[in-house]
Amino acid sequence: MRKTIAILIVLFAVMLSSEWCQAGGKKDRQADYAGSRIRFKVLIHYTEYAEEAHVQFAHQTISFFQKLTVGNGFEVDVTTDLKDHALDELLKYDVLISANSAPHSPQERRLFEEYMENGGGWIGFHAAAYNDRNTNWPWFLEFIGGGVFKCNNWPPQPALVKLDTRRHPVTKNLPREFVIPASEFYQWTPEPRSNKDIKVLLSLSEKNYPIGLKDIVYGGDWPLVWTNKNYRMIYLNMGHGDESFIDAEQQLLFINALRWIVSTNLAGNPFND
Ligand code: ZN
């Protein structure tokens, strides 16, 4: 009898926990258990024609997000040319990740603009937001908050970062300050924070100054992660070299960013289905 009660308790606990884990997904419960439920789709865009440390990061980005698809929770496709996809195909992706470069050719740029203006989602790392006087893409400059590349620390190194807010899905479970792995960080002019459409989520701590051994930065506002409220986008300045995925807190930040952008899908939050 005691054994029967114990089994019943275990069964009840399992039922409770599966209710909790599958909250909101009752109609597709069968498919969920079969592991065939694809909640959302990700397209990673990158280039092989970049400096070695940026290509290295792109390859690691692809592995990182592909590994997260275990159990087929979502799909990851990879492209080096957005033109391989018509606009309606692109719009089937909940998020486009620019791993080491912004779209480059005029056709790619036009496609990207249309994708974003029609509700697309974007995560950009490091060099994806790099722009200077030769970039000639006003739409993109407005999109990323108006900042043009100003300077960087060199060599790449770890840095202390601080949250600008904890009242945001991307930062709510992160420490107020933590050290992130070695990277090159870009400073921008004008500072993205001065743009009313930009919400800065995480910045380089001023405790790092002066930062750099060859190229040294002595001060200034230095946002690293931000979003433009007019788009479903987030930019993360990390992404130079092969150490970006060695740290749990930074990985959590990346996963939070993915989850947040996907959850803001205009067609509905796929995590609530
Ligand atoms: Zn770099």
CSV table of C-alpha atoms and ligand atoms in Angstrom, one decimal:
chain,number,residue,atom,x,y,z
A,1,MET,CA,0.0,0.0,0.0
A,2,ARG,CA,2.8,2.3,1.0
A,3,LYS,CA,4.5,1.5,-2.3
A,4,THR,CA,1.3,2.3,-4.2
A,5,ILE,CA,0.9,5.7,-2.5
A,6,ALA,CA,4.6,6.5,-3.3
A,7,ILE,CA,4.1,5.6,-7.0
A,8,LEU,CA,0.9,7.8,-7.0
A,9,ILE,CA,2.8,10.7,-5.5
A,10,VAL,CA,5.6,10.4,-8.1
A,11,LEU,CA,3.0,10.2,-10.9
A,12,PHE,CA,1.2,13.2,-9.6
A,13,ALA,CA,4.5,15.2,-9.3
A,14,VAL,CA,5.4,14.2,-12.9
A,15,MET,CA,1.9,15.4,-14.1
A,16,LEU,CA,2.3,18.6,-12.2
A,17,SER,CA,5.7,19.3,-13.5
A,18,SER,CA,4.7,18.5,-17.1
A,19,GLU,CA,1.7,20.8,-16.8
A,20,TRP,CA,4.1,23.5,-15.7
A,21,CYS,CA,6.6,22.9,-18.4
A,22,GLN,CA,4.0,22.7,-21.1
A,23,ALA,CA,1.9,25.6,-19.9
A,24,GLY,CA,-0.1,27.0,-22.8
A,25,GLY,CA,0.9,24.2,-25.2
A,26,LYS,CA,-2.0,21.7,-24.6
A,27,LYS,CA,-3.2,21.5,-28.1
A,28,ASP,CA,0.2,20.4,-29.4
A,29,ARG,CA,1.2,18.3,-26.4
A,30,GLN,CA,1.6,15.2,-28.5
A,31,ALA,CA,3.8,16.9,-31.0
A,32,ASP,CA,5.8,18.4,-28.1
A,33,TYR,CA,6.5,15.1,-26.6
A,34,ALA,CA,7.4,13.6,-30.0
A,35,GLY,CA,10.1,16.3,-30.2
A,36,SER,CA,8.8,17.5,-33.5
A,37,ARG,CA,7.5,20.9,-32.4
A,38,ILE,CA,9.5,23.7,-34.1
A,39,ARG,CA,8.6,26.8,-32.2
A,40,PHE,CA,10.6,29.3,-34.3
A,41,LYS,CA,13.2,29.7,-37.0
A,42,VAL,CA,16.5,31.5,-37.0
A,43,LEU,CA,18.7,32.5,-40.0
A,44,ILE,CA,22.3,33.3,-39.3
A,45,HIS,CA,24.0,35.5,-41.8
A,46,TYR,CA,27.8,35.9,-41.9
A,47,THR,CA,30.7,36.4,-44.3
A,48,GLU,CA,33.9,34.5,-44.7
A,49,TYR,CA,35.5,37.7,-46.1
A,50,ALA,CA,36.3,39.4,-42.8
A,51,GLU,CA,39.3,39.5,-40.4
A,52,GLU,CA,40.1,36.1,-39.0
A,53,ALA,CA,38.9,36.9,-35.5
A,54,HIS,CA,35.5,37.9,-36.9
A,55,VAL,CA,35.2,34.7,-39.0
A,56,GLN,CA,36.2,32.7,-36.0
A,57,PHE,CA,33.4,34.3,-34.0
A,58,ALA,CA,30.8,33.7,-36.8
A,59,HIS,CA,31.7,29.9,-36.9
A,60,GLN,CA,31.4,29.7,-33.1
A,61,THR,CA,28.1,31.6,-33.2
A,62,ILE,CA,26.7,29.0,-35.7
A,63,SER,CA,27.8,26.1,-33.5
A,64,PHE,CA,26.4,27.8,-30.3
A,65,PHE,CA,22.9,28.3,-31.7
A,66,GLN,CA,22.8,25.0,-33.6
A,67,LYS,CA,23.6,23.3,-30.3
A,68,LEU,CA,20.6,25.0,-28.7
A,69,THR,CA,18.3,23.4,-31.2
A,70,VAL,CA,18.7,20.0,-29.5
A,71,GLY,CA,15.3,18.3,-29.4
A,72,ASN,CA,14.2,20.3,-32.4
A,73,GLY,CA,12.8,23.3,-30.4
A,74,PHE,CA,13.7,25.6,-33.2
A,75,GLU,CA,15.6,25.6,-36.5
A,76,VAL,CA,18.8,27.3,-37.5
A,77,ASP,CA,19.7,28.0,-41.1
A,78,VAL,CA,22.9,29.7,-42.2
A,79,THR,CA,23.5,31.9,-45.2
A,80,THR,CA,26.4,34.0,-46.6
A,81,ASP,CA,24.0,35.8,-49.0
A,82,LEU,CA,20.6,37.1,-48.1
A,83,LYS,CA,19.7,37.2,-51.8
A,84,ASP,CA,19.4,33.4,-51.6
A,85,HIS,CA,16.0,34.2,-49.9
A,86,ALA,CA,13.0,36.0,-51.3
A,87,LEU,CA,11.4,38.5,-48.9
A,88,ASP,CA,8.5,36.2,-48.1
A,89,GLU,CA,11.0,33.4,-47.3
A,90,LEU,CA,13.0,35.7,-45.1
A,91,LEU,CA,9.9,36.8,-43.2
A,92,LYS,CA,9.4,33.2,-42.2
A,93,TYR,CA,12.4,33.6,-39.9
A,94,ASP,CA,11.6,34.9,-36.5
A,95,VAL,CA,15.1,36.3,-36.2
A,96,LEU,CA,18.0,37.1,-38.4
A,97,ILE,CA,21.4,37.0,-36.7
A,98,SER,CA,24.2,39.0,-38.2
A,99,ALA,CA,27.2,37.2,-36.8
A,100,ASN,CA,30.1,39.3,-38.2
A,101,SER,CA,28.8,41.7,-40.8
A,102,ALA,CA,25.9,43.8,-41.9
A,103,PRO,CA,24.3,43.0,-45.2
A,104,HIS,CA,26.7,44.3,-47.8
A,105,SER,CA,25.5,44.5,-51.4
A,106,PRO,CA,22.7,46.9,-52.5
A,107,GLN,CA,20.3,44.0,-53.0
A,108,GLU,CA,21.0,42.5,-49.6
A,109,ARG,CA,20.6,45.9,-48.0
A,110,ARG,CA,17.3,46.4,-49.6
A,111,LEU,CA,16.1,43.0,-48.6
A,112,PHE,CA,17.2,43.5,-45.0
A,113,GLU,CA,15.4,46.9,-44.8
A,114,GLU,CA,12.2,45.4,-46.1
A,115,TYR,CA,12.6,42.4,-43.7
A,116,MET,CA,13.0,44.8,-40.7
A,117,GLU,CA,10.3,47.3,-41.8
A,118,ASN,CA,7.9,44.3,-42.1
A,119,GLY,CA,8.3,43.1,-38.6
A,120,GLY,CA,11.5,41.0,-38.9
A,121,GLY,CA,13.7,40.4,-35.9
A,122,TRP,CA,17.5,41.1,-35.7
A,123,ILE,CA,20.4,40.2,-33.4
A,124,GLY,CA,23.6,41.9,-34.4
A,125,PHE,CA,27.0,41.0,-33.0
A,126,HIS,CA,30.2,43.1,-32.9
A,127,ALA,CA,31.2,44.0,-36.5
A,128,ALA,CA,27.6,43.8,-37.7
A,129,ALA,CA,27.0,47.4,-36.6
A,130,TYR,CA,30.4,48.7,-37.7
A,131,ASN,CA,30.0,51.7,-40.0
A,132,ASP,CA,32.2,54.6,-41.0
A,133,ARG,CA,32.2,57.4,-43.6
A,134,ASN,CA,32.5,54.8,-46.4
A,135,THR,CA,29.4,52.8,-45.4
A,136,ASN,CA,26.8,55.0,-47.2
A,137,TRP,CA,23.7,53.4,-45.8
A,138,PRO,CA,21.6,56.1,-44.0
A,139,TRP,CA,18.8,53.7,-43.2
A,140,PHE,CA,21.1,51.4,-41.3
A,141,LEU,CA,22.7,54.2,-39.4
A,142,GLU,CA,19.3,55.3,-38.1
A,143,PHE,CA,18.5,51.6,-37.4
A,144,ILE,CA,21.5,51.0,-35.1
A,145,GLY,CA,21.0,54.3,-33.3
A,146,GLY,CA,23.1,56.8,-35.2
A,147,GLY,CA,26.5,55.9,-33.9
A,148,VAL,CA,29.5,55.8,-36.2
A,149,PHE,CA,32.6,53.9,-35.2
A,150,LYS,CA,34.8,56.1,-33.1
A,151,CYS,CA,37.6,54.0,-31.5
A,152,ASN,CA,38.3,50.7,-29.9
A,153,ASN,CA,40.5,49.1,-27.2
A,154,TRP,CA,43.4,46.9,-28.5
A,155,PRO,CA,44.3,44.1,-27.9
A,156,PRO,CA,41.0,42.3,-27.2
A,157,GLN,CA,40.7,41.7,-23.5
A,158,PRO,CA,38.1,40.8,-20.8
A,159,ALA,CA,36.2,43.7,-19.4
A,160,LEU,CA,33.9,44.6,-16.5
A,161,VAL,CA,30.4,45.4,-17.6
A,162,LYS,CA,27.4,46.8,-15.8
A,163,LEU,CA,23.7,46.6,-16.4
A,164,ASP,CA,21.8,49.8,-17.2
A,165,THR,CA,18.6,48.2,-16.3
A,166,ARG,CA,17.4,45.0,-14.7
A,167,ARG,CA,13.8,45.7,-15.7
A,168,HIS,CA,14.2,44.1,-19.1
A,169,PRO,CA,13.8,40.4,-20.2
A,170,VAL,CA,17.4,40.4,-21.6
A,171,THR,CA,19.0,41.5,-18.3
A,172,LYS,CA,16.6,40.5,-15.5
A,173,ASN,CA,18.6,37.4,-14.4
A,174,LEU,CA,22.1,38.8,-14.8
A,175,PRO,CA,24.4,40.2,-12.1
A,176,ARG,CA,24.6,44.0,-11.9
A,177,GLU,CA,28.3,43.8,-12.8
A,178,PHE,CA,30.3,40.9,-14.3
A,179,VAL,CA,33.4,40.3,-16.3
A,180,ILE,CA,32.9,39.3,-19.9
A,181,PRO,CA,35.5,37.3,-22.0
A,182,ALA,CA,38.1,39.0,-24.2
A,183,SER,CA,36.8,41.0,-27.0
A,184,GLU,CA,37.4,44.2,-29.0
A,185,PHE,CA,34.9,46.8,-28.0
A,186,TYR,CA,33.8,49.7,-30.2
A,187,GLN,CA,33.0,53.2,-29.0
A,188,TRP,CA,30.6,55.3,-31.1
A,189,THR,CA,29.9,58.9,-32.1
A,190,PRO,CA,27.4,60.2,-31.3
A,191,GLU,CA,26.8,58.0,-28.3
A,192,PRO,CA,23.8,55.7,-29.0
A,193,ARG,CA,22.4,56.7,-25.5
A,194,SER,CA,21.8,60.2,-26.8
A,195,ASN,CA,19.2,58.9,-29.2
A,196,LYS,CA,15.7,58.8,-27.6
A,197,ASP,CA,14.8,55.7,-29.6
A,198,ILE,CA,17.7,53.7,-28.1
A,199,LYS,CA,17.4,51.8,-24.9
A,200,VAL,CA,20.8,50.8,-23.5
A,201,LEU,CA,20.8,47.6,-21.6
A,202,LEU,CA,24.4,47.0,-20.7
A,203,SER,CA,27.6,49.1,-20.8
A,204,LEU,CA,31.3,48.9,-20.2
A,205,SER,CA,32.1,49.9,-16.6
A,206,GLU,CA,34.1,53.1,-16.2
A,207,LYS,CA,36.2,51.1,-13.7
A,208,ASN,CA,38.0,49.6,-16.8
A,209,TYR,CA,39.5,53.0,-17.8
A,210,PRO,CA,42.1,53.3,-19.1
A,211,ILE,CA,41.4,50.2,-21.2
A,212,GLY,CA,43.9,48.8,-23.8
A,213,LEU,CA,47.6,48.1,-24.1
A,214,LYS,CA,48.3,49.3,-27.6
A,215,ASP,CA,45.2,51.3,-28.4
A,216,ILE,CA,44.0,52.9,-25.2
A,217,VAL,CA,40.7,54.4,-24.4
A,218,TYR,CA,40.7,56.7,-21.4
A,219,GLY,CA,37.0,57.4,-20.8
A,220,GLY,CA,33.6,58.1,-22.3
A,221,ASP,CA,30.1,56.6,-22.3
A,222,TRP,CA,30.4,53.0,-23.7
A,223,PRO,CA,27.2,51.2,-24.3
A,224,LEU,CA,27.7,47.6,-25.4
A,225,VAL,CA,24.1,46.2,-25.7
A,226,TRP,CA,21.1,48.2,-26.8
A,227,THR,CA,17.8,48.1,-28.7
A,228,ASN,CA,16.1,50.5,-31.0
A,229,LYS,CA,12.5,50.8,-29.8
A,230,ASN,CA,11.2,51.2,-33.4
A,231,TYR,CA,12.4,47.7,-34.4
A,232,ARG,CA,12.5,44.2,-33.1
A,233,MET,CA,16.3,44.4,-32.8
A,234,ILE,CA,19.1,44.1,-30.3
A,235,TYR,CA,22.8,44.8,-30.8
A,236,LEU,CA,25.6,43.2,-28.8
A,237,ASN,CA,29.1,44.6,-29.2
A,238,MET,CA,30.8,41.3,-28.1
A,239,GLY,CA,32.1,39.0,-30.9
A,240,HIS,CA,35.8,39.3,-31.6
A,241,GLY,CA,37.9,36.1,-31.5
A,242,ASP,CA,37.3,32.7,-30.0
A,243,GLU,CA,36.5,33.4,-26.4
A,244,SER,CA,32.9,34.7,-26.6
A,245,PHE,CA,31.3,31.4,-25.7
A,246,ILE,CA,33.5,30.4,-22.7
A,247,ASP,CA,31.5,32.3,-20.1
A,248,ALA,CA,28.1,31.3,-18.6
A,249,GLU,CA,26.9,34.8,-17.9
A,250,GLN,CA,27.7,36.0,-21.4
A,251,GLN,CA,26.0,32.9,-22.9
A,252,LEU,CA,22.9,33.6,-20.8
A,253,LEU,CA,22.9,37.2,-22.1
A,254,PHE,CA,23.0,35.8,-25.7
A,255,ILE,CA,20.2,33.3,-25.0
A,256,ASN,CA,18.1,36.0,-23.3
A,257,ALA,CA,18.6,38.2,-26.4
A,258,LEU,CA,17.4,35.4,-28.7
A,259,ARG,CA,14.4,34.6,-26.5
A,260,TRP,CA,13.4,38.2,-26.2
A,261,ILE,CA,13.5,39.0,-29.9
A,262,VAL,CA,11.7,35.7,-30.8
A,263,SER,CA,9.0,36.4,-28.1
A,264,THR,CA,8.2,39.8,-29.7
A,265,ASN,CA,7.1,38.3,-33.0
A,266,LEU,CA,4.2,40.3,-34.3
A,267,ALA,CA,2.3,37.1,-35.1
A,268,GLY,CA,2.4,36.1,-31.4
A,269,ASN,CA,4.9,34.9,-28.9
A,270,PRO,CA,5.8,31.3,-29.9
A,271,PHE,CA,6.8,30.5,-26.3
A,272,ASN,CA,3.2,30.9,-25.3
A,273,ASP,CA,1.7,28.5,-27.9
B,1,ZN,ZN,36.7,43.0,-34.0
